[in-house]
PDB file of C-alpha atoms and ligand atoms in Angstrom:
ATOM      1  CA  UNK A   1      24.273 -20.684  29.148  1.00  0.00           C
ATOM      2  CA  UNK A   2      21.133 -19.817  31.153  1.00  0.00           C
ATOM      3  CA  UNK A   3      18.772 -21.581  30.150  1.00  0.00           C
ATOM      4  CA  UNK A   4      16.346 -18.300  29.401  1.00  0.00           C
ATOM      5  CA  UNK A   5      19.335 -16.991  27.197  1.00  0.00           C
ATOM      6  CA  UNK A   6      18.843 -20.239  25.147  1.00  0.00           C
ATOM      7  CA  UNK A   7      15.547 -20.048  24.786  1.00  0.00           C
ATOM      8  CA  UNK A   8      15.245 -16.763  23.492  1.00  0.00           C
ATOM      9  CA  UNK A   9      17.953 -17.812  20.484  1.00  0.00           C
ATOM     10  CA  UNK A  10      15.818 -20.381  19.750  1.00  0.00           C
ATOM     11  CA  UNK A  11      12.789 -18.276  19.201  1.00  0.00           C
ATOM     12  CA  UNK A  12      13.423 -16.954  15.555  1.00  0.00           C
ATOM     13  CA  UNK A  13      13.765 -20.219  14.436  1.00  0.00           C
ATOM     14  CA  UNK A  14       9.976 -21.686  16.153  1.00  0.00           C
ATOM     15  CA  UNK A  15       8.835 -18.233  14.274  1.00  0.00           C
ATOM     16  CA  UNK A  16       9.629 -19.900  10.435  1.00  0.00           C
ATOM     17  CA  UNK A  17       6.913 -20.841   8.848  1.00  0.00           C
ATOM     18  CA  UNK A  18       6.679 -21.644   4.975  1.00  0.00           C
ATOM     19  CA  UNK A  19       5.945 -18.258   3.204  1.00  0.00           C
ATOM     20  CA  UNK A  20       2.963 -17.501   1.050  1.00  0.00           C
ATOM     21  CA  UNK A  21       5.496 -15.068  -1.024  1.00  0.00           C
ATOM     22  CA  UNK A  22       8.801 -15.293  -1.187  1.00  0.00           C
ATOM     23  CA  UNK A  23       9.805 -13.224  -4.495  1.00  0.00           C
ATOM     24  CA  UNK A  24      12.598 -12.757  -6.414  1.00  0.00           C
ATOM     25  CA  UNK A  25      15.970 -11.340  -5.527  1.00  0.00           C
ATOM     26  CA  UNK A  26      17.713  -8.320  -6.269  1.00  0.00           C
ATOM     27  CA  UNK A  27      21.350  -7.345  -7.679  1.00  0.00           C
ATOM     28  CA  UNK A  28      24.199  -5.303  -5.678  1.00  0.00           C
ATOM     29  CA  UNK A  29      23.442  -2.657  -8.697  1.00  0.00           C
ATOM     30  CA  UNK A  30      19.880  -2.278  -8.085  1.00  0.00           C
ATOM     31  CA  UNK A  31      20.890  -2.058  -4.388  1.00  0.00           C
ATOM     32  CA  UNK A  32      22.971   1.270  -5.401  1.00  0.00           C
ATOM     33  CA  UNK A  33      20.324   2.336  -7.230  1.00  0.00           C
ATOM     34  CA  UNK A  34      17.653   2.628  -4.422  1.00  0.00           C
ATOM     35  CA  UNK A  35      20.901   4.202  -1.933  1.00  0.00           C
ATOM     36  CA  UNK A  36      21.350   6.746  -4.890  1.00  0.00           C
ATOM     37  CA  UNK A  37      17.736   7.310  -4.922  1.00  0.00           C
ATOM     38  CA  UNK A  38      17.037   7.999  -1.517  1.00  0.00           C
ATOM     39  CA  UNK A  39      20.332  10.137  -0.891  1.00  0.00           C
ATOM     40  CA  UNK A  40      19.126  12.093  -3.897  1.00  0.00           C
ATOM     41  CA  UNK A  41      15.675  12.908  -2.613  1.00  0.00           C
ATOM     42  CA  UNK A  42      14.555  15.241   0.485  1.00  0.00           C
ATOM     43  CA  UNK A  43      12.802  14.032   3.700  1.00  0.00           C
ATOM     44  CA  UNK A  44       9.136  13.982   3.862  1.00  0.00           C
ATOM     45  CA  UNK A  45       7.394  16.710   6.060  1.00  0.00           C
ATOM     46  CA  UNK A  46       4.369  16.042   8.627  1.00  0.00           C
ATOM     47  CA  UNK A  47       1.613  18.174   7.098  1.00  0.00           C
ATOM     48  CA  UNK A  48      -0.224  18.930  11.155  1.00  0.00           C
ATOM     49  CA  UNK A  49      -3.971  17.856  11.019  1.00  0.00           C
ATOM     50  CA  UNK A  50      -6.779  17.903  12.954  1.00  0.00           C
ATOM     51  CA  UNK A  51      -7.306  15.048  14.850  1.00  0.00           C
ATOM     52  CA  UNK A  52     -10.683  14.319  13.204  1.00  0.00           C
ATOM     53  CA  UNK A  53      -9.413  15.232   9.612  1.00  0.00           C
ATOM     54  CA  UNK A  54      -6.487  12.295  10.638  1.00  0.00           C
ATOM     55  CA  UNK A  55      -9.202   9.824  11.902  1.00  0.00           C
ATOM     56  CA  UNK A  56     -10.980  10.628   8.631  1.00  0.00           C
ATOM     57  CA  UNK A  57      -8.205  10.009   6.510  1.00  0.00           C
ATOM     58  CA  UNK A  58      -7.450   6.628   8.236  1.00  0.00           C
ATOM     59  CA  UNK A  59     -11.125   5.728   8.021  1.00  0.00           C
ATOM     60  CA  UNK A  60     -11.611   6.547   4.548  1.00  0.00           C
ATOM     61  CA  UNK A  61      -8.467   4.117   3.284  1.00  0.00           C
ATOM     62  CA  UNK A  62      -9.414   1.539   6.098  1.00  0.00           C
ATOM     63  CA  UNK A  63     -12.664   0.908   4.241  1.00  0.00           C
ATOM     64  CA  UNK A  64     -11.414   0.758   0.708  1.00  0.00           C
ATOM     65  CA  UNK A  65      -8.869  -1.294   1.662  1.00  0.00           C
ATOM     66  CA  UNK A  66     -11.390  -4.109   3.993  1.00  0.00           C
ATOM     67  CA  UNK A  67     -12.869  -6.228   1.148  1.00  0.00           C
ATOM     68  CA  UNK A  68      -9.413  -6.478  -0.901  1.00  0.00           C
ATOM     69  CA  UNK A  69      -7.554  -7.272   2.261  1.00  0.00           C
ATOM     70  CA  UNK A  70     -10.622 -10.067   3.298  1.00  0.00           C
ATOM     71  CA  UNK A  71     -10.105 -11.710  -0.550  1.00  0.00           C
ATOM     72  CA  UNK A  72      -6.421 -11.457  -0.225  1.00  0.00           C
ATOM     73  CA  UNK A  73      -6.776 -13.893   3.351  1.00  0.00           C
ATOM     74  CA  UNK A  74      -9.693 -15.780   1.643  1.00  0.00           C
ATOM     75  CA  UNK A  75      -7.011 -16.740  -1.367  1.00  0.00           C
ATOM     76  CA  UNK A  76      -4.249 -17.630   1.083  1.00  0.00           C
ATOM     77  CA  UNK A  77      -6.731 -20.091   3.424  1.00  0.00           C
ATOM     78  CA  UNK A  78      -7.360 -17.536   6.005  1.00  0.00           C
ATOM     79  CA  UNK A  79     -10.440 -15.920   7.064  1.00  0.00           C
ATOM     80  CA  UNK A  80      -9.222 -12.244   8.851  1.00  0.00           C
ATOM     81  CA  UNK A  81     -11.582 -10.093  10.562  1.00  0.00           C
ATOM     82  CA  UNK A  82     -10.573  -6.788  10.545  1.00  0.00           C
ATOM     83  CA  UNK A  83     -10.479  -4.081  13.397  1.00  0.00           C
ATOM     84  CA  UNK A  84      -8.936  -1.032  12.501  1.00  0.00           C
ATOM     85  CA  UNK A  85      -7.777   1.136  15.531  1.00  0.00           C
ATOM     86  CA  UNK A  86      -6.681   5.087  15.476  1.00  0.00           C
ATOM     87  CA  UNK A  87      -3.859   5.839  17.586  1.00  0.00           C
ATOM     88  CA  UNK A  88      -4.151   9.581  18.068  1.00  0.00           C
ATOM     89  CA  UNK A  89      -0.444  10.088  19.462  1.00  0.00           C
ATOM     90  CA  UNK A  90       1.607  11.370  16.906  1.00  0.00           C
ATOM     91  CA  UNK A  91       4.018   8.831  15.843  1.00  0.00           C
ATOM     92  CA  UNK A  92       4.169   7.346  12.232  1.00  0.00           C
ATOM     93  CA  UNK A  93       3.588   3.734  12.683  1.00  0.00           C
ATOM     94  CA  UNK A  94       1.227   1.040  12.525  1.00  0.00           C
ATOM     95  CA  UNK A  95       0.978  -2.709  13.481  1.00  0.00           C
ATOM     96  CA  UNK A  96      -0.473  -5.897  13.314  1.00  0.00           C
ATOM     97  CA  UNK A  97      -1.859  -7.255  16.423  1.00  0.00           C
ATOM     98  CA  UNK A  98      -4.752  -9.851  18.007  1.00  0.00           C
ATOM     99  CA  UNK A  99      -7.183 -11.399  15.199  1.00  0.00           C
ATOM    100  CA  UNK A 100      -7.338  -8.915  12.744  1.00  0.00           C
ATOM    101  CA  UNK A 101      -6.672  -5.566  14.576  1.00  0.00           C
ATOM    102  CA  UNK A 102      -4.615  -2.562  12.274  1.00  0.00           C
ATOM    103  CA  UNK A 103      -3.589   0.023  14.918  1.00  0.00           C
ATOM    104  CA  UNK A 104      -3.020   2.720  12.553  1.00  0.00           C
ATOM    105  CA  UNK A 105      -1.192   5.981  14.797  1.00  0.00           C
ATOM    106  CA  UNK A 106      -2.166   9.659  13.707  1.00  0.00           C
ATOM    107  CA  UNK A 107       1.211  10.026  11.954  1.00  0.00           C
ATOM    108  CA  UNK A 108       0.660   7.996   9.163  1.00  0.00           C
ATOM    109  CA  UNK A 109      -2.144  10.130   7.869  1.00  0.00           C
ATOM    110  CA  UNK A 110       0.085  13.356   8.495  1.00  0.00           C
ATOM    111  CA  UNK A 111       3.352  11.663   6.885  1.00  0.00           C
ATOM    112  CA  UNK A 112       1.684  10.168   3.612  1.00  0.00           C
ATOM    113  CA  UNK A 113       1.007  12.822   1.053  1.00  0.00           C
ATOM    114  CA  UNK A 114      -1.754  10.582  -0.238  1.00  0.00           C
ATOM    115  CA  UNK A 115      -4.361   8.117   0.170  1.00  0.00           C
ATOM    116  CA  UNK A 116      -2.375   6.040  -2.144  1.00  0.00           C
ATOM    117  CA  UNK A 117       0.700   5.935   0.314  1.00  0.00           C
ATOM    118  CA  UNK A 118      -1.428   5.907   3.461  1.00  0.00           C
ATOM    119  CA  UNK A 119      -3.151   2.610   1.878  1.00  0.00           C
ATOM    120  CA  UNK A 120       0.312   0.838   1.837  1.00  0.00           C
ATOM    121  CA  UNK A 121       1.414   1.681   4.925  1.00  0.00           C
ATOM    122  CA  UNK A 122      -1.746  -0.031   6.247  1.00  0.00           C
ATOM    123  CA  UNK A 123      -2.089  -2.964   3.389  1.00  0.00           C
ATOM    124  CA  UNK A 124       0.778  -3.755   4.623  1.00  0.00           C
ATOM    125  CA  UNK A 125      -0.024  -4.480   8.336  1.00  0.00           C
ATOM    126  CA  UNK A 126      -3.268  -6.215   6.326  1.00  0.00           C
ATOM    127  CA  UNK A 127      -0.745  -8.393   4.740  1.00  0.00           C
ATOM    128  CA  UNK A 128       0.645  -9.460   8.217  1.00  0.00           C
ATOM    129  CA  UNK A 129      -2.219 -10.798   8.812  1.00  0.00           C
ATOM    130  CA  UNK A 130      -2.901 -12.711   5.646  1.00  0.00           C
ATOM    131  CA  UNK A 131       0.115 -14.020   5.660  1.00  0.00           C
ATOM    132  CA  UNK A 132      -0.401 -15.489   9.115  1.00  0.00           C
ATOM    133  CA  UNK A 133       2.762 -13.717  10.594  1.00  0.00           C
ATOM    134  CA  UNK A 134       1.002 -12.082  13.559  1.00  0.00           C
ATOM    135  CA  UNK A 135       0.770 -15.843  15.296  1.00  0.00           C
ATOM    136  CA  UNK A 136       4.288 -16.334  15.460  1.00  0.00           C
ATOM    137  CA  UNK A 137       5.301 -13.124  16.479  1.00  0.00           C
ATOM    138  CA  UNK A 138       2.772 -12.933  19.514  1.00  0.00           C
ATOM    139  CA  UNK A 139       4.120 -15.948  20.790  1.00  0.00           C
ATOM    140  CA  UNK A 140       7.551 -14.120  20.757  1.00  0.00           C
ATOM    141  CA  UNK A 141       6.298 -11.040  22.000  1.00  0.00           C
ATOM    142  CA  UNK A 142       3.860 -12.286  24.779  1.00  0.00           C
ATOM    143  CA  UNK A 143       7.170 -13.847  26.461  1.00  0.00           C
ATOM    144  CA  UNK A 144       8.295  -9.959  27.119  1.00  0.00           C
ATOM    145  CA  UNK A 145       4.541  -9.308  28.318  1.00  0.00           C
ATOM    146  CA  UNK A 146       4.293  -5.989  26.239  1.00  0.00           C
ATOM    147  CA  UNK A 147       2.018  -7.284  23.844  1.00  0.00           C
ATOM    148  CA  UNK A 148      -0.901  -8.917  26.347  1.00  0.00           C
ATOM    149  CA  UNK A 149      -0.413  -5.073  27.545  1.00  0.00           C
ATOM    150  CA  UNK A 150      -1.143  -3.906  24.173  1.00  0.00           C
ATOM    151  CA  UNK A 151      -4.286  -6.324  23.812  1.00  0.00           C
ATOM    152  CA  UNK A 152      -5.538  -5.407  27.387  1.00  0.00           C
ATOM    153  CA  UNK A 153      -5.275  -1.501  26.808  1.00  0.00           C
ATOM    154  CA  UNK A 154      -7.590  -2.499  23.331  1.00  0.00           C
ATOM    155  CA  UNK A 155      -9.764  -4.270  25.162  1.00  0.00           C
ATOM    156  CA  UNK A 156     -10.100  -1.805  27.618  1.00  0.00           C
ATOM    157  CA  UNK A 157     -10.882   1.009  25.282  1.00  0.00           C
ATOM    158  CA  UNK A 158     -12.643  -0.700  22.144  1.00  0.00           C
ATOM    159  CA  UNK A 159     -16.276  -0.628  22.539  1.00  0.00           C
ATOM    160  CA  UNK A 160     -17.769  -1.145  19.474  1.00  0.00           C
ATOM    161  CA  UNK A 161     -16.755   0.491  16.072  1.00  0.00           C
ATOM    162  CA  UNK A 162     -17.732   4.320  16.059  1.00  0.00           C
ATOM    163  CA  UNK A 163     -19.788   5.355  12.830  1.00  0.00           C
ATOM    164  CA  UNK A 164     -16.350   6.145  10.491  1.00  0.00           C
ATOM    165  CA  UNK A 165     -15.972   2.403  11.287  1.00  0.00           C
ATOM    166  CA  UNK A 166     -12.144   3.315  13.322  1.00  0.00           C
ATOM    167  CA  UNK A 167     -12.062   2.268  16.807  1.00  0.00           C
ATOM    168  CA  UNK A 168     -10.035   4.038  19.300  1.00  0.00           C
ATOM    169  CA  UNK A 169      -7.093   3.120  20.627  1.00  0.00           C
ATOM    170  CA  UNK A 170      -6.093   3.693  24.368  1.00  0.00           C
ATOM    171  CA  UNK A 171      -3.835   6.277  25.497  1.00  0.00           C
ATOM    172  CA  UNK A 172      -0.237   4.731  25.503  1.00  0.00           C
ATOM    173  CA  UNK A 173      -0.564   2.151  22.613  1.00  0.00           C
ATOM    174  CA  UNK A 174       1.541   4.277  20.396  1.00  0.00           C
ATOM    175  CA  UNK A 175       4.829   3.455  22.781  1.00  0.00           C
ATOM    176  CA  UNK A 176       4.178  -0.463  22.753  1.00  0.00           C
ATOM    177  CA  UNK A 177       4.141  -1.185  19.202  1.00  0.00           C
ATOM    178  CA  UNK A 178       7.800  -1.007  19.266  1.00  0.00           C
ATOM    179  CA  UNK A 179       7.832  -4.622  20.344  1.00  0.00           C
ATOM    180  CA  UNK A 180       6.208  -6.204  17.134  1.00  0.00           C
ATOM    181  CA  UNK A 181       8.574  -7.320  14.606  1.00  0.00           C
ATOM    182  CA  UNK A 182       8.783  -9.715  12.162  1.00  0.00           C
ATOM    183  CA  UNK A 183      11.669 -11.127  10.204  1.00  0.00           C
ATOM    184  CA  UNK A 184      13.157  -9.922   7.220  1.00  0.00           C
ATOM    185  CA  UNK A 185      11.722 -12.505   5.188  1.00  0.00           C
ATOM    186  CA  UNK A 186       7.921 -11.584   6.567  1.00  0.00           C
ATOM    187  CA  UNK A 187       8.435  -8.271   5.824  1.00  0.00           C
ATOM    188  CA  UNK A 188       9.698  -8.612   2.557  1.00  0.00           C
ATOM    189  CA  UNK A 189       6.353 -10.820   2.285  1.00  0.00           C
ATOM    190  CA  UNK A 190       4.072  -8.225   3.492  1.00  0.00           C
ATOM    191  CA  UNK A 191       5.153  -5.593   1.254  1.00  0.00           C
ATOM    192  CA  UNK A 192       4.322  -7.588  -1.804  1.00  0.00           C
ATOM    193  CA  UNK A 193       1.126  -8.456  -0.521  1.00  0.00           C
ATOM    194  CA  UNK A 194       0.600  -5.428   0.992  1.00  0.00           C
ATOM    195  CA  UNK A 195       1.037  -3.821  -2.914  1.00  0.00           C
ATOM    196  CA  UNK A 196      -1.515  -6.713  -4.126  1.00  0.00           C
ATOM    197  CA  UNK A 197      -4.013  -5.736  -1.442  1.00  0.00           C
ATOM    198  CA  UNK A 198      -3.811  -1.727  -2.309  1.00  0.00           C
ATOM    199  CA  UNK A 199      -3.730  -2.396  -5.792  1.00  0.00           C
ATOM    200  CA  UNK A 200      -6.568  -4.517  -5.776  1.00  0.00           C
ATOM    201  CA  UNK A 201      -8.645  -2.034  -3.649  1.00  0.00           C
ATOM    202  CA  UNK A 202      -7.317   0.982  -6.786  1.00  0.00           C
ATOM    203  CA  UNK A 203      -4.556   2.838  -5.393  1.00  0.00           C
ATOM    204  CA  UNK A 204      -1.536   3.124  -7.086  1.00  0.00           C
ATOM    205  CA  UNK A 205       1.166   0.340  -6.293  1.00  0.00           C
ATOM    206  CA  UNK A 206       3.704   2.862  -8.094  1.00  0.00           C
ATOM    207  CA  UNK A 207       2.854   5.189  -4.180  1.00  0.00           C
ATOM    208  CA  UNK A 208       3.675   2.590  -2.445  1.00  0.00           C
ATOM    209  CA  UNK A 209       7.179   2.773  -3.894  1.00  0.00           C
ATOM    210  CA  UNK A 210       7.055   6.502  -2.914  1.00  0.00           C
ATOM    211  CA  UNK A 211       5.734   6.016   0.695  1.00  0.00           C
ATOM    212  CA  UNK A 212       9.130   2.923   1.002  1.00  0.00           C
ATOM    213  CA  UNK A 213      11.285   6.076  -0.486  1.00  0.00           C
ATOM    214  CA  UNK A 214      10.143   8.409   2.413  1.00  0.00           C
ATOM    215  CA  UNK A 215      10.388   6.045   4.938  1.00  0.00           C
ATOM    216  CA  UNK A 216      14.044   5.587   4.090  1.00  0.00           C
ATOM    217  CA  UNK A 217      14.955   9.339   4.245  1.00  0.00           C
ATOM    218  CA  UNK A 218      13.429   9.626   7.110  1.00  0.00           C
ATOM    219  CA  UNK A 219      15.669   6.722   8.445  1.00  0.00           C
ATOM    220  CA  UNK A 220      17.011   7.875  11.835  1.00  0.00           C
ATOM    221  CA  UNK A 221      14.577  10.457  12.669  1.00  0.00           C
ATOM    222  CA  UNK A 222      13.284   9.808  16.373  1.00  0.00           C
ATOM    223  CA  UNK A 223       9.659  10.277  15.458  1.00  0.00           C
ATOM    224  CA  UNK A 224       9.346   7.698  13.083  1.00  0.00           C
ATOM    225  CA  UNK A 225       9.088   4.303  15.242  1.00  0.00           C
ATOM    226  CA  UNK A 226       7.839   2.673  12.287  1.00  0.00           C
ATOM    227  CA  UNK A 227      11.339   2.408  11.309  1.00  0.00           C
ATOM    228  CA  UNK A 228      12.198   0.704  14.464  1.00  0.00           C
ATOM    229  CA  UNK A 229      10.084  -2.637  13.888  1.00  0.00           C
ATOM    230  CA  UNK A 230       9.776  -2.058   9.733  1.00  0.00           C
ATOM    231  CA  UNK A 231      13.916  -1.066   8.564  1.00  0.00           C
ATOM    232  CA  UNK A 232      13.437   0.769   5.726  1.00  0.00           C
ATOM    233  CA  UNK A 233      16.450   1.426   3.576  1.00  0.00           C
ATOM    234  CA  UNK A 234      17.955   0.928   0.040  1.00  0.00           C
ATOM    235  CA  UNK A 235      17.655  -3.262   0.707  1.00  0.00           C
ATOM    236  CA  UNK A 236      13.798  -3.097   0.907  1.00  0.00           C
ATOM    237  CA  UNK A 237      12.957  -0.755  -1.958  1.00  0.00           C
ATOM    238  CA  UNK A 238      15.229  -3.164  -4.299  1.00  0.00           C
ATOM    239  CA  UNK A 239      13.333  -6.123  -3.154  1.00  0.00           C
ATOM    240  CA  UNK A 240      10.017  -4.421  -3.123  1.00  0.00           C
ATOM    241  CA  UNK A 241      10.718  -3.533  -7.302  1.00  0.00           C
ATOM    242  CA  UNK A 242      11.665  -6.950  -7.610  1.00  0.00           C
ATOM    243  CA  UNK A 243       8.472  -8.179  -6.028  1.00  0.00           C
ATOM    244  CA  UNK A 244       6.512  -5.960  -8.214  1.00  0.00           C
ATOM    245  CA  UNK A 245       7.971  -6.877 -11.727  1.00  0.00           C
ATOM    246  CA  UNK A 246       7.157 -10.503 -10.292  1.00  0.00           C
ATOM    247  CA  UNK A 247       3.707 -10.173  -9.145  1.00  0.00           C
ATOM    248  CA  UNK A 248       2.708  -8.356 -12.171  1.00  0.00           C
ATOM    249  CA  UNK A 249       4.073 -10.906 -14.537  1.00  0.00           C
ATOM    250  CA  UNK A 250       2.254 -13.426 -12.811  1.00  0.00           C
ATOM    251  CA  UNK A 251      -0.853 -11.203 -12.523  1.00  0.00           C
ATOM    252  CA  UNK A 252      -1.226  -9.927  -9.305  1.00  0.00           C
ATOM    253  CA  UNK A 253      -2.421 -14.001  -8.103  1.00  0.00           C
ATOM    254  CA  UNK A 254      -1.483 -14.894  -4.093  1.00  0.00           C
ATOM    255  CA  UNK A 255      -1.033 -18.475  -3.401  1.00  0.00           C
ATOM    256  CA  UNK A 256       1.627 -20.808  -2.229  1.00  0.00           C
ATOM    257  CA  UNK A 257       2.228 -21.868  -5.850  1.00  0.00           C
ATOM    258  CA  UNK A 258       4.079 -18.495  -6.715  1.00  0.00           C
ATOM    259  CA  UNK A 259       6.966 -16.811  -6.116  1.00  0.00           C
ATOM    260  CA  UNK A 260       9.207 -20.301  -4.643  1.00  0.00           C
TER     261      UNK A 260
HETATM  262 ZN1  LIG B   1       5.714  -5.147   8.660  1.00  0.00          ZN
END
C-alpha cells in the first residue's frame, strides 16, 4: 500500500477526540418514523431575495445568536471569536472554518422560512466550533489544500466587519466548502448544541426540527451542497429528537459530564 493511501485511512481516526455531547440513541421504529415523515411532506421552495434583504436576514440571526454561541464555548472551556461571513452565491450551505469564522451562503436565508430555522442552520456551524471540531478537520482538509484556499480567499476579501456586522465572502467560496466534513458522531454533536445555542438565544428548538425535515426532502437536489458535507436523512432527525428529550431533561446544561 502506498504509503499516502495509508495515511489518509489513518486520518479519521487522529480526528477522534472525546465529545462534549454524545446523546442518547434512537430505535429502528423511530427511524421509520422520521422516513415516514419526510416521504409524507413536500420539498421546501427558495423564496428569491434581494441580495441585501438575504445579507439582512443572515445579519439579523448572526447577532442574536453571538452571545449564546460565546456562553455555549465559555461552558465547554473554549473561548470562540466569531466572524460571520455572507456568501452571496446561491447555494444553501454554511460552514465552520479558521478561529471562529460562520460562512453563511445566500441560500440559507432563501431556503429557511424563518429566522427560527435560519438560526439552526447557523447554531449549528457555531456548535462546530464549540465543540472544537473545526481543529481536527482542518488538519484533514489542509492535506487536500482546499481549505488554506478557502482561508486565503477570506483573507483576501475580509476587511473589517461592515456596519450589519456580516463580512463578505470572496467570490468562489461557495464551491470550496464542499471539502469540510466532520464525522457522524460531530455532527450528531453539533446539532444538539447547535439546538442549545438557538434556544438559548429564543428561537424555537421545535424549527430546528423543521429546517432537519426540509433538508431531508430536499436530499438529492443539486443545489443543496449542504447536504453533501451535513447528510441529512431519516437517521439524523431520530437522533436529533433523541438529543432533545435528553438535553431538556437535563436542562439545556453543556459540559463533559452529560450525555456519556
Ligand atoms: Zn455540521
Amino acid at each position: 500500500m502506498r504509503p499516502a493511501l495509508l495515511l489518509l485511512l489513518l486520518l479519521p481516526l487522529l480526528a477522534c477526540a472525546d465529545p462534549y455531547y454524545q446523546g442518547p440513541g434512537f430505535t429502528p421504529e423511530q427511524q421509520y418514523a422520521a422516513t415516514a415523515e419526510i416521504a409524507g411532506g413536500q420539498a421546501p421552495v427558495r423564496r428569491p431575495m434581494s441580495e441585501e434583504q438575504a445579507k439582512q436576514a443572515v445579519a439579523r440571526v448572526a447577532r442574536r445568536l453571538a452571545p449564546a454561541g460565546s456562553s455555549a464555548c465559555q461552558e465547554l472551556g473554549r473561548s470562540c471569536n466569531w466572524r460571520f461571513i455572507y456568501d452571496p452565491s446561491q447555494e444553501l450551505n454554511a460552514a465552520a472554518t479558521g478561529e471562529g469564522d460562520i460562512i453563511i451562503q445566500r441560500g440559507v436565508a432563501e431556503y429557511a422560512r424563518t429566522d427560527d430555522e435560519m438560526a439552526f442552520v447557523i447554531a449549528h456551524e457555531m456548535a462546530h466550533h464549540a465543540a472544537n471540531h473545526v481543529q481536527s478537520t482542518t488538519q484533514r482538509a489542509q492535506i487536500g489544500g482546499a481549505l488554506a484556499g478557502i482561508l486565503a480567499s477570506l483573507a483576501g476579501a475580509y476587511a473589517g466587519v461592515s456596519a450589519d456586522g456580516l463580512a463578505q465572502g470572496a467570490a468562489g467560496i461557495g464551491s470550496k466548502l464542499a471539502v469540510i466534513s466532520y464525522s457522524k458522531a460531530q455532527e450528531r454533536e453539533a446539532d444538539a448544541i447547535g439546538a442549545t445555542i438557538m434556544r438559548r438565544a429564543g428561537y424555537d428548538v421545535a424549527q430546528a426540527r423543521t429546517m432537519l425535515l426540509a433538508l431531508a426532502r430536499l436530499s438529492g437536489r443539486t443545489e443543496t451542497s449542504l447536504l453533501s458535507t451535513h447528510p441529512a436523512g431519516p437517521d439524523r432527525i431520530a437522533s436529533f429528537d433523541a438529543a432533545v428529550a435528553d438535553m431538556q431533561a437535563a436542562n439545556w446544561r453543556l459540559g463533559r459530564s452529560q450525555g456519556g
